């Protein structure tokens, strides 16, 4: 990192003082003091309260995750001399709005925490007098999973979605940007539906599903046909997106074809190696093998 030529700022929060501090790419405090080193600073910056223990650094102060007070450290970039900022958010910037206000203790507490974090986010993105430099925000519009849902398929879909969201926001034309946003959302939502359906097809429930009152999932040849149709639809949406980008394939991740030629990622072993191979499960019918749709032309 020190040799990259790129200025780095790692954000940590003092658990005792409540003070936000920054560490640079050499592992030194920006405002001076005994250098914590890069590895320890990164560990402290990732020490999410409750999930991980706080980290004591050489100045004898104990530090926790930088996101507690400054989850979008635009100030650090501006202080470092940035004349343009690209802020990347892992979750939607807009606060979700429930159909009705919570009235019982736990939902009220949960909503209160959401409001607290949302207020902090808004103040960091749009302070009263602005930052004095242009700030471009890249954020998802769909929440695919939370911190506690660790699933290989959702992670891969989310990474591809993030790539497309970044491409969307870098468009200078407002109308074109809106069309790209619609495209990336449609592709992502359909892939998530396929990911869900593939669980049932392989006799599994997705993680976190309360299944005691549900019948055991059991795939059929007919349902496998629906999944294949949806994978063809994913390819069609991607082809339309590339056409919108005037043939520029950089508008989608390089390995996007796996979304329709292979299973989505799963924590289990699929019943058959490919969703396009012959599928049979007595007495659930038989589906003949098909040639998967080709990659992008």
Short mmCIF file of N, CA, C and O in Angstrom, two decimals, residues 16-136:
data_model
loop_
_atom_site.label_atom_id
_atom_site.label_comp_id
_atom_site.label_asym_id
_atom_site.label_seq_id
_atom_site.Cartn_x
_atom_site.Cartn_y
_atom_site.Cartn_z
N UNK A 16 -13.01 5.20 24.14
CA UNK A 16 -13.11 6.00 25.36
C UNK A 16 -13.36 7.47 25.04
O UNK A 16 -14.23 8.11 25.62
N UNK A 17 -12.60 8.02 24.09
CA UNK A 17 -12.68 9.45 23.78
C UNK A 17 -13.79 9.79 22.80
O UNK A 17 -14.23 10.94 22.73
N UNK A 18 -14.23 8.81 21.99
CA UNK A 18 -15.20 9.10 20.95
C UNK A 18 -14.61 9.90 19.81
O UNK A 18 -15.34 10.48 18.99
N UNK A 19 -13.31 9.91 19.70
CA UNK A 19 -12.61 10.72 18.70
C UNK A 19 -12.35 9.93 17.42
O UNK A 19 -11.91 8.78 17.48
N UNK A 20 -12.63 10.54 16.28
CA UNK A 20 -12.35 9.92 14.98
C UNK A 20 -10.92 10.27 14.58
O UNK A 20 -10.52 11.44 14.62
N UNK A 21 -10.13 9.24 14.21
CA UNK A 21 -8.76 9.47 13.79
C UNK A 21 -8.47 8.70 12.51
O UNK A 21 -9.14 7.71 12.18
N UNK A 22 -7.42 9.15 11.78
CA UNK A 22 -7.07 8.55 10.51
C UNK A 22 -5.63 8.05 10.54
O UNK A 22 -4.74 8.71 11.08
N UNK A 23 -5.44 6.88 9.92
CA UNK A 23 -4.10 6.31 9.74
C UNK A 23 -3.80 6.30 8.25
O UNK A 23 -4.68 5.98 7.44
N UNK A 24 -2.56 6.63 7.86
CA UNK A 24 -2.23 6.68 6.44
C UNK A 24 -1.68 5.34 5.94
O UNK A 24 -1.61 4.35 6.68
N UNK A 25 -1.30 5.30 4.67
CA UNK A 25 -0.84 4.07 4.04
C UNK A 25 0.47 3.55 4.57
O UNK A 25 0.85 2.40 4.27
N UNK A 26 1.18 4.33 5.34
CA UNK A 26 2.42 3.89 5.98
C UNK A 26 2.18 3.36 7.39
O UNK A 26 3.14 2.97 8.07
N UNK A 27 0.92 3.39 7.81
CA UNK A 27 0.61 2.91 9.16
C UNK A 27 0.84 3.95 10.24
O UNK A 27 0.96 3.59 11.41
N UNK A 28 0.90 5.24 9.86
CA UNK A 28 1.15 6.32 10.82
C UNK A 28 -0.11 7.16 10.99
O UNK A 28 -0.93 7.30 10.08
N UNK A 29 -0.26 7.74 12.20
CA UNK A 29 -1.38 8.66 12.43
C UNK A 29 -1.21 9.90 11.57
O UNK A 29 -0.11 10.47 11.48
N UNK A 30 -2.28 10.36 10.94
CA UNK A 30 -2.22 11.59 10.16
C UNK A 30 -1.94 12.78 11.06
O UNK A 30 -1.24 13.73 10.67
N UNK A 31 -2.48 12.76 12.30
CA UNK A 31 -2.31 13.89 13.21
C UNK A 31 -1.16 13.68 14.20
O UNK A 31 -1.05 14.39 15.19
N UNK A 32 -0.30 12.70 13.94
CA UNK A 32 0.88 12.49 14.78
C UNK A 32 0.62 11.57 15.97
O UNK A 32 -0.52 11.34 16.37
N UNK A 33 1.71 11.04 16.50
CA UNK A 33 1.61 10.13 17.64
C UNK A 33 2.29 8.81 17.32
O UNK A 33 2.74 8.58 16.19
N UNK A 34 2.41 7.91 18.32
CA UNK A 34 3.06 6.61 18.10
C UNK A 34 2.35 5.81 17.00
O UNK A 34 1.16 5.54 17.11
N UNK A 35 3.08 5.47 15.93
CA UNK A 35 2.47 4.82 14.77
C UNK A 35 1.90 3.45 15.14
O UNK A 35 2.60 2.62 15.72
N UNK A 36 0.65 3.19 14.80
CA UNK A 36 0.06 1.89 15.12
C UNK A 36 0.46 0.78 14.16
O UNK A 36 0.35 -0.40 14.48
N UNK A 37 0.94 1.14 12.96
CA UNK A 37 1.23 0.14 11.95
C UNK A 37 -0.01 -0.20 11.14
O UNK A 37 -1.14 -0.12 11.64
N UNK A 38 0.21 -0.59 9.90
CA UNK A 38 -0.90 -0.79 8.97
C UNK A 38 -1.81 -1.95 9.40
O UNK A 38 -3.04 -1.83 9.40
N UNK A 39 -1.21 -3.06 9.79
CA UNK A 39 -1.99 -4.25 10.13
C UNK A 39 -2.90 -3.99 11.35
O UNK A 39 -4.08 -4.31 11.35
N UNK A 40 -2.33 -3.39 12.39
CA UNK A 40 -3.12 -3.12 13.60
C UNK A 40 -4.20 -2.08 13.33
O UNK A 40 -5.31 -2.17 13.86
N UNK A 41 -3.88 -1.10 12.51
CA UNK A 41 -4.86 -0.06 12.20
C UNK A 41 -6.04 -0.66 11.43
O UNK A 41 -7.20 -0.34 11.70
N UNK A 42 -5.75 -1.55 10.50
CA UNK A 42 -6.82 -2.19 9.74
C UNK A 42 -7.69 -3.07 10.64
O UNK A 42 -8.91 -3.12 10.50
N UNK A 43 -7.03 -3.76 11.57
CA UNK A 43 -7.77 -4.60 12.50
C UNK A 43 -8.70 -3.75 13.38
O UNK A 43 -9.86 -4.11 13.60
N UNK A 44 -8.18 -2.62 13.86
CA UNK A 44 -9.00 -1.73 14.69
C UNK A 44 -10.16 -1.16 13.88
O UNK A 44 -11.29 -1.06 14.38
N UNK A 45 -9.90 -0.79 12.62
CA UNK A 45 -10.92 -0.19 11.79
C UNK A 45 -12.04 -1.18 11.46
O UNK A 45 -13.15 -0.77 11.13
N UNK A 46 -11.76 -2.47 11.58
CA UNK A 46 -12.76 -3.50 11.29
C UNK A 46 -13.38 -4.10 12.55
O UNK A 46 -14.16 -5.04 12.47
N UNK A 47 -13.03 -3.56 13.71
CA UNK A 47 -13.51 -4.11 14.98
C UNK A 47 -14.94 -3.64 15.27
O UNK A 47 -15.18 -2.74 16.07
N UNK A 48 -15.89 -4.26 14.59
CA UNK A 48 -17.30 -3.91 14.78
C UNK A 48 -17.70 -4.21 16.22
O UNK A 48 -17.50 -5.34 16.69
N UNK A 49 -18.25 -3.23 16.95
CA UNK A 49 -18.65 -3.47 18.34
C UNK A 49 -19.60 -4.67 18.46
O UNK A 49 -20.44 -4.89 17.60
N UNK A 50 -19.43 -5.42 19.52
CA UNK A 50 -20.18 -6.64 19.84
C UNK A 50 -19.65 -7.83 19.04
O UNK A 50 -19.40 -8.90 19.59
N UNK A 51 -19.46 -7.65 17.72
CA UNK A 51 -18.98 -8.76 16.90
C UNK A 51 -17.50 -9.05 17.17
O UNK A 51 -17.08 -10.21 17.18
N UNK A 52 -16.68 -8.00 17.38
CA UNK A 52 -15.25 -8.17 17.59
C UNK A 52 -14.78 -7.31 18.76
O UNK A 52 -15.37 -6.26 19.04
N UNK A 53 -13.73 -7.73 19.44
CA UNK A 53 -13.23 -6.94 20.57
C UNK A 53 -12.53 -5.67 20.09
O UNK A 53 -11.96 -5.66 18.98
N UNK A 54 -12.56 -4.60 20.86
CA UNK A 54 -11.81 -3.39 20.51
C UNK A 54 -10.32 -3.66 20.52
O UNK A 54 -9.84 -4.61 21.14
N UNK A 55 -9.56 -2.81 19.82
CA UNK A 55 -8.12 -3.00 19.65
C UNK A 55 -7.38 -1.84 20.32
O UNK A 55 -7.68 -0.67 20.06
N UNK A 56 -6.41 -2.16 21.16
CA UNK A 56 -5.58 -1.14 21.79
C UNK A 56 -4.37 -0.87 20.92
O UNK A 56 -3.63 -1.79 20.56
N UNK A 57 -4.16 0.39 20.57
CA UNK A 57 -3.04 0.79 19.71
C UNK A 57 -1.93 1.42 20.57
O UNK A 57 -2.13 1.66 21.76
N UNK A 58 -0.75 1.69 19.98
CA UNK A 58 0.41 2.14 20.76
C UNK A 58 0.21 3.41 21.57
O UNK A 58 1.00 3.69 22.48
N UNK A 59 -0.80 4.21 21.26
CA UNK A 59 -1.04 5.42 22.07
C UNK A 59 -1.83 5.10 23.34
O UNK A 59 -2.24 6.00 24.07
N UNK A 60 -2.04 3.78 23.59
CA UNK A 60 -2.74 3.27 24.77
C UNK A 60 -4.25 3.50 24.73
O UNK A 60 -4.95 3.17 25.68
N UNK A 61 -4.75 4.07 23.67
CA UNK A 61 -6.20 4.23 23.50
C UNK A 61 -6.77 2.97 22.85
O UNK A 61 -6.09 2.27 22.08
N UNK A 62 -8.03 2.65 23.15
CA UNK A 62 -8.72 1.50 22.57
C UNK A 62 -9.64 1.99 21.45
O UNK A 62 -10.37 2.97 21.62
N UNK A 63 -9.57 1.29 20.32
CA UNK A 63 -10.30 1.75 19.14
C UNK A 63 -11.25 0.67 18.61
O UNK A 63 -11.02 -0.53 18.78
N UNK A 64 -12.31 1.16 17.94
CA UNK A 64 -13.29 0.27 17.32
C UNK A 64 -13.51 0.70 15.87
O UNK A 64 -12.94 1.70 15.41
N UNK A 65 -14.34 -0.06 15.19
CA UNK A 65 -14.66 0.16 13.78
C UNK A 65 -14.88 1.64 13.45
O UNK A 65 -15.68 2.32 14.09
N UNK A 66 -14.20 2.10 12.41
CA UNK A 66 -14.33 3.49 12.01
C UNK A 66 -15.72 3.88 11.58
O UNK A 66 -16.10 5.05 11.63
N UNK A 67 -16.52 2.88 11.16
CA UNK A 67 -17.86 3.18 10.69
C UNK A 67 -18.84 3.55 11.78
O UNK A 67 -19.96 3.99 11.49
N UNK A 68 -18.45 3.38 13.04
CA UNK A 68 -19.37 3.72 14.13
C UNK A 68 -19.75 5.20 14.07
O UNK A 68 -20.92 5.57 14.24
N UNK A 69 -18.77 6.06 13.83
CA UNK A 69 -19.04 7.49 13.76
C UNK A 69 -18.86 8.06 12.37
O UNK A 69 -19.42 9.11 12.04
N UNK A 70 -18.07 7.40 11.53
CA UNK A 70 -17.79 7.94 10.20
C UNK A 70 -17.75 6.80 9.19
O UNK A 70 -16.69 6.34 8.80
N UNK A 71 -18.95 6.37 8.78
CA UNK A 71 -19.05 5.22 7.87
C UNK A 71 -18.73 5.60 6.44
O UNK A 71 -18.43 4.73 5.62
N UNK A 72 -18.82 6.87 6.12
CA UNK A 72 -18.49 7.37 4.77
C UNK A 72 -17.45 8.46 4.95
O UNK A 72 -17.78 9.64 5.03
N UNK A 73 -16.18 8.10 5.03
CA UNK A 73 -15.14 9.07 5.42
C UNK A 73 -14.74 10.06 4.32
O UNK A 73 -13.59 10.15 3.91
N UNK A 74 -15.73 10.84 3.86
CA UNK A 74 -15.45 11.84 2.84
C UNK A 74 -14.51 12.90 3.38
O UNK A 74 -13.63 13.41 2.67
N UNK A 75 -14.68 13.24 4.65
CA UNK A 75 -13.81 14.25 5.26
C UNK A 75 -12.34 13.87 5.15
O UNK A 75 -11.48 14.72 4.89
N UNK A 76 -12.04 12.59 5.34
CA UNK A 76 -10.65 12.14 5.25
C UNK A 76 -10.09 12.38 3.85
O UNK A 76 -8.94 12.79 3.69
N UNK A 77 -10.92 12.12 2.83
CA UNK A 77 -10.47 12.33 1.45
C UNK A 77 -10.27 13.81 1.15
O UNK A 77 -9.28 14.20 0.51
N UNK A 78 -11.19 14.65 1.63
CA UNK A 78 -11.08 16.09 1.39
C UNK A 78 -9.84 16.65 2.09
O UNK A 78 -9.08 17.45 1.52
N UNK A 79 -9.61 16.21 3.33
CA UNK A 79 -8.42 16.67 4.05
C UNK A 79 -7.13 16.22 3.37
O UNK A 79 -6.10 16.90 3.47
N UNK A 80 -7.20 15.08 2.68
CA UNK A 80 -6.01 14.58 2.00
C UNK A 80 -5.77 15.29 0.67
O UNK A 80 -4.76 15.05 0.01
N UNK A 81 -6.70 16.18 0.28
CA UNK A 81 -6.50 16.98 -0.92
C UNK A 81 -7.31 16.56 -2.12
O UNK A 81 -7.06 17.03 -3.23
N UNK A 82 -8.31 15.68 -1.96
CA UNK A 82 -9.12 15.24 -3.09
C UNK A 82 -9.90 16.42 -3.67
O UNK A 82 -10.47 17.22 -2.94
N UNK A 83 -9.92 16.53 -5.03
CA UNK A 83 -10.73 17.56 -5.66
C UNK A 83 -12.00 16.98 -6.26
O UNK A 83 -12.81 17.69 -6.84
N UNK A 84 -12.17 15.67 -6.12
CA UNK A 84 -13.40 14.99 -6.52
C UNK A 84 -13.50 13.71 -5.68
O UNK A 84 -12.49 13.04 -5.45
N UNK A 85 -14.70 13.38 -5.22
CA UNK A 85 -14.86 12.22 -4.35
C UNK A 85 -15.88 11.26 -4.94
O UNK A 85 -16.94 11.68 -5.42
N UNK A 86 -15.55 9.97 -4.93
CA UNK A 86 -16.49 8.91 -5.28
C UNK A 86 -16.72 8.12 -4.00
O UNK A 86 -15.82 7.45 -3.50
N UNK A 87 -17.93 8.20 -3.46
CA UNK A 87 -18.27 7.51 -2.22
C UNK A 87 -19.04 6.23 -2.54
O UNK A 87 -20.07 6.28 -3.22
N UNK A 88 -18.53 5.09 -2.09
CA UNK A 88 -19.13 3.80 -2.39
C UNK A 88 -19.78 3.25 -1.12
O UNK A 88 -19.09 3.04 -0.12
N UNK A 89 -21.08 3.02 -1.18
CA UNK A 89 -21.83 2.54 -0.03
C UNK A 89 -22.17 1.06 -0.22
O UNK A 89 -22.59 0.66 -1.31
N UNK A 90 -22.05 0.24 0.82
CA UNK A 90 -22.41 -1.17 0.70
C UNK A 90 -23.90 -1.44 0.80
O UNK A 90 -24.37 -2.52 0.44
N UNK A 91 -24.66 -0.46 1.28
CA UNK A 91 -26.11 -0.61 1.45
C UNK A 91 -26.81 0.57 0.79
O UNK A 91 -26.20 1.62 0.55
N UNK A 92 -28.10 0.43 0.49
CA UNK A 92 -28.83 1.55 -0.12
C UNK A 92 -28.73 2.82 0.70
O UNK A 92 -28.77 2.79 1.93
N UNK A 93 -28.61 3.95 0.01
CA UNK A 93 -28.51 5.24 0.70
C UNK A 93 -29.85 5.66 1.28
O UNK A 93 -29.92 6.37 2.28
N UNK A 94 -30.95 5.22 0.65
CA UNK A 94 -32.29 5.61 1.12
C UNK A 94 -32.74 4.69 2.26
O UNK A 94 -32.57 3.47 2.19
N UNK A 95 -33.31 5.29 3.28
CA UNK A 95 -33.81 4.53 4.42
C UNK A 95 -35.09 3.80 4.03
O UNK A 95 -36.03 4.41 3.50
N UNK A 96 -35.18 2.47 4.26
CA UNK A 96 -36.43 1.75 3.94
C UNK A 96 -37.58 2.25 4.81
O UNK A 96 -37.39 2.55 6.00
N UNK A 97 -38.76 2.36 4.23
CA UNK A 97 -39.91 2.88 4.94
C UNK A 97 -40.94 1.76 5.13
O UNK A 97 -41.51 1.26 4.16
N UNK A 98 -41.18 1.34 6.39
CA UNK A 98 -42.19 0.31 6.64
C UNK A 98 -43.59 0.83 6.37
O UNK A 98 -43.82 2.05 6.32
N UNK A 99 -44.53 -0.09 6.19
CA UNK A 99 -45.91 0.31 5.90
C UNK A 99 -46.56 1.00 7.09
O UNK A 99 -47.48 1.80 6.93
N UNK A 100 -46.09 0.68 8.30
CA UNK A 100 -46.65 1.31 9.51
C UNK A 100 -45.53 1.51 10.53
O UNK A 100 -44.54 0.77 10.54
N UNK A 101 -45.69 2.51 11.37
CA UNK A 101 -44.69 2.78 12.40
C UNK A 101 -44.70 1.66 13.45
O UNK A 101 -45.77 1.17 13.82
N UNK A 102 -43.54 1.24 13.94
CA UNK A 102 -43.49 0.20 14.98
C UNK A 102 -44.07 0.71 16.29
O UNK A 102 -44.00 1.90 16.59
N UNK A 103 -44.64 -0.20 17.08
CA UNK A 103 -45.27 0.20 18.33
C UNK A 103 -44.77 -0.59 19.54
O UNK A 103 -44.96 -0.15 20.67
N UNK A 104 -44.12 -1.73 19.32
CA UNK A 104 -43.63 -2.53 20.43
C UNK A 104 -42.14 -2.29 20.62
O UNK A 104 -41.46 -1.77 19.74
N UNK A 105 -41.64 -2.71 21.78
CA UNK A 105 -40.30 -2.32 22.21
C UNK A 105 -39.20 -2.67 21.22
O UNK A 105 -38.44 -1.80 20.80
N UNK A 106 -39.08 -3.95 20.85
CA UNK A 106 -37.96 -4.35 20.00
C UNK A 106 -38.01 -3.71 18.61
O UNK A 106 -37.01 -3.16 18.14
N UNK A 107 -39.18 -3.71 17.93
CA UNK A 107 -39.24 -3.02 16.63
C UNK A 107 -38.94 -1.53 16.74
O UNK A 107 -38.30 -0.95 15.86
N UNK A 108 -39.38 -0.89 17.83
CA UNK A 108 -39.09 0.54 18.01
C UNK A 108 -37.60 0.76 18.18
O UNK A 108 -37.02 1.69 17.59
N UNK A 109 -36.95 -0.11 18.96
CA UNK A 109 -35.50 0.02 19.16
C UNK A 109 -34.75 -0.20 17.85
O UNK A 109 -33.80 0.52 17.54
N UNK A 110 -35.20 -1.19 17.08
CA UNK A 110 -34.56 -1.47 15.79
C UNK A 110 -34.71 -0.29 14.85
O UNK A 110 -33.76 0.13 14.19
N UNK A 111 -35.93 0.27 14.80
CA UNK A 111 -36.16 1.41 13.93
C UNK A 111 -35.36 2.62 14.40
O UNK A 111 -34.85 3.40 13.58
N UNK A 112 -35.24 2.78 15.69
CA UNK A 112 -34.45 3.88 16.21
C UNK A 112 -32.99 3.80 15.77
O UNK A 112 -32.38 4.81 15.42
N UNK A 113 -32.45 2.58 15.77
CA UNK A 113 -31.07 2.39 15.32
C UNK A 113 -30.96 2.70 13.83
O UNK A 113 -29.98 3.33 13.38
N UNK A 114 -31.95 2.28 13.03
CA UNK A 114 -31.94 2.59 11.60
C UNK A 114 -31.96 4.09 11.37
O UNK A 114 -31.23 4.61 10.51
N UNK A 115 -32.79 4.80 12.12
CA UNK A 115 -32.87 6.26 11.98
C UNK A 115 -31.57 6.93 12.38
O UNK A 115 -31.13 7.90 11.75
N UNK A 116 -30.95 6.40 13.43
CA UNK A 116 -29.67 6.95 13.89
C UNK A 116 -28.60 6.82 12.81
O UNK A 116 -27.88 7.78 12.51
N UNK A 117 -28.50 5.62 12.22
CA UNK A 117 -27.50 5.38 11.18
C UNK A 117 -27.82 6.20 9.92
O UNK A 117 -26.92 6.71 9.26
N UNK A 118 -29.11 6.31 9.60
CA UNK A 118 -29.50 7.07 8.42
C UNK A 118 -29.15 8.55 8.59
O UNK A 118 -28.66 9.20 7.66
N UNK A 119 -29.38 9.08 9.78
CA UNK A 119 -29.04 10.47 10.03
C UNK A 119 -27.55 10.72 9.90
O UNK A 119 -27.12 11.73 9.33
N UNK A 120 -26.76 9.77 10.41
CA UNK A 120 -25.31 9.89 10.29
C UNK A 120 -24.88 9.86 8.82
O UNK A 120 -24.03 10.64 8.38
N UNK A 121 -25.50 8.95 8.05
CA UNK A 121 -25.17 8.84 6.63
C UNK A 121 -25.50 10.13 5.90
O UNK A 121 -24.70 10.64 5.09
N UNK A 122 -26.66 10.69 6.16
CA UNK A 122 -27.08 11.93 5.48
C UNK A 122 -26.14 13.09 5.81
O UNK A 122 -25.79 13.88 4.93
N UNK A 123 -25.73 13.19 7.07
CA UNK A 123 -24.83 14.28 7.45
C UNK A 123 -23.46 14.12 6.79
O UNK A 123 -22.81 15.12 6.48
N UNK A 124 -23.03 12.89 6.58
CA UNK A 124 -21.73 12.68 5.95
C UNK A 124 -21.78 12.90 4.44
O UNK A 124 -20.83 13.42 3.86
N UNK A 125 -22.89 12.53 3.82
CA UNK A 125 -23.01 12.71 2.38
C UNK A 125 -23.32 14.16 2.02
O UNK A 125 -22.83 14.67 1.01
N UNK A 126 -24.16 14.81 2.81
CA UNK A 126 -24.61 16.16 2.49
C UNK A 126 -24.54 17.07 3.71
O UNK A 126 -25.57 17.44 4.30
N UNK A 127 -23.34 17.45 4.13
CA UNK A 127 -23.24 18.38 5.26
C UNK A 127 -23.85 19.73 4.91
O UNK A 127 -24.00 20.07 3.73
N UNK A 128 -24.16 20.51 5.93
CA UNK A 128 -24.90 21.76 5.74
C UNK A 128 -24.27 22.66 4.69
O UNK A 128 -24.95 23.18 3.81
N UNK A 129 -22.98 22.85 4.74
CA UNK A 129 -22.31 23.76 3.79
C UNK A 129 -21.58 23.00 2.68
O UNK A 129 -20.80 23.57 1.94
N UNK A 130 -21.86 21.70 2.56
CA UNK A 130 -21.24 20.93 1.49
C UNK A 130 -19.76 20.65 1.79
O UNK A 130 -19.21 21.09 2.80
N UNK A 131 -19.14 19.90 0.89
CA UNK A 131 -17.72 19.55 1.06
C UNK A 131 -16.78 20.44 0.25
O UNK A 131 -15.58 20.37 0.41
N UNK A 132 -17.35 21.25 -0.63
CA UNK A 132 -16.50 22.11 -1.44
C UNK A 132 -15.91 21.41 -2.65
O UNK A 132 -15.19 22.04 -3.43
N UNK A 133 -16.19 20.13 -2.82
CA UNK A 133 -15.75 19.37 -3.99
C UNK A 133 -16.92 18.50 -4.44
O UNK A 133 -17.80 18.18 -3.65
N UNK A 134 -16.95 18.12 -5.74
CA UNK A 134 -18.04 17.25 -6.21
C UNK A 134 -17.97 15.88 -5.53
O UNK A 134 -16.89 15.31 -5.36
N UNK A 135 -19.12 15.34 -5.13
CA UNK A 135 -19.20 14.02 -4.51
C UNK A 135 -20.18 13.16 -5.31
O UNK A 135 -21.35 13.52 -5.46
N UNK A 136 -19.68 12.07 -5.86
CA UNK A 136 -20.52 11.13 -6.59
C UNK A 136 -20.73 9.90 -5.71
O UNK A 136 -19.77 9.33 -5.20
#
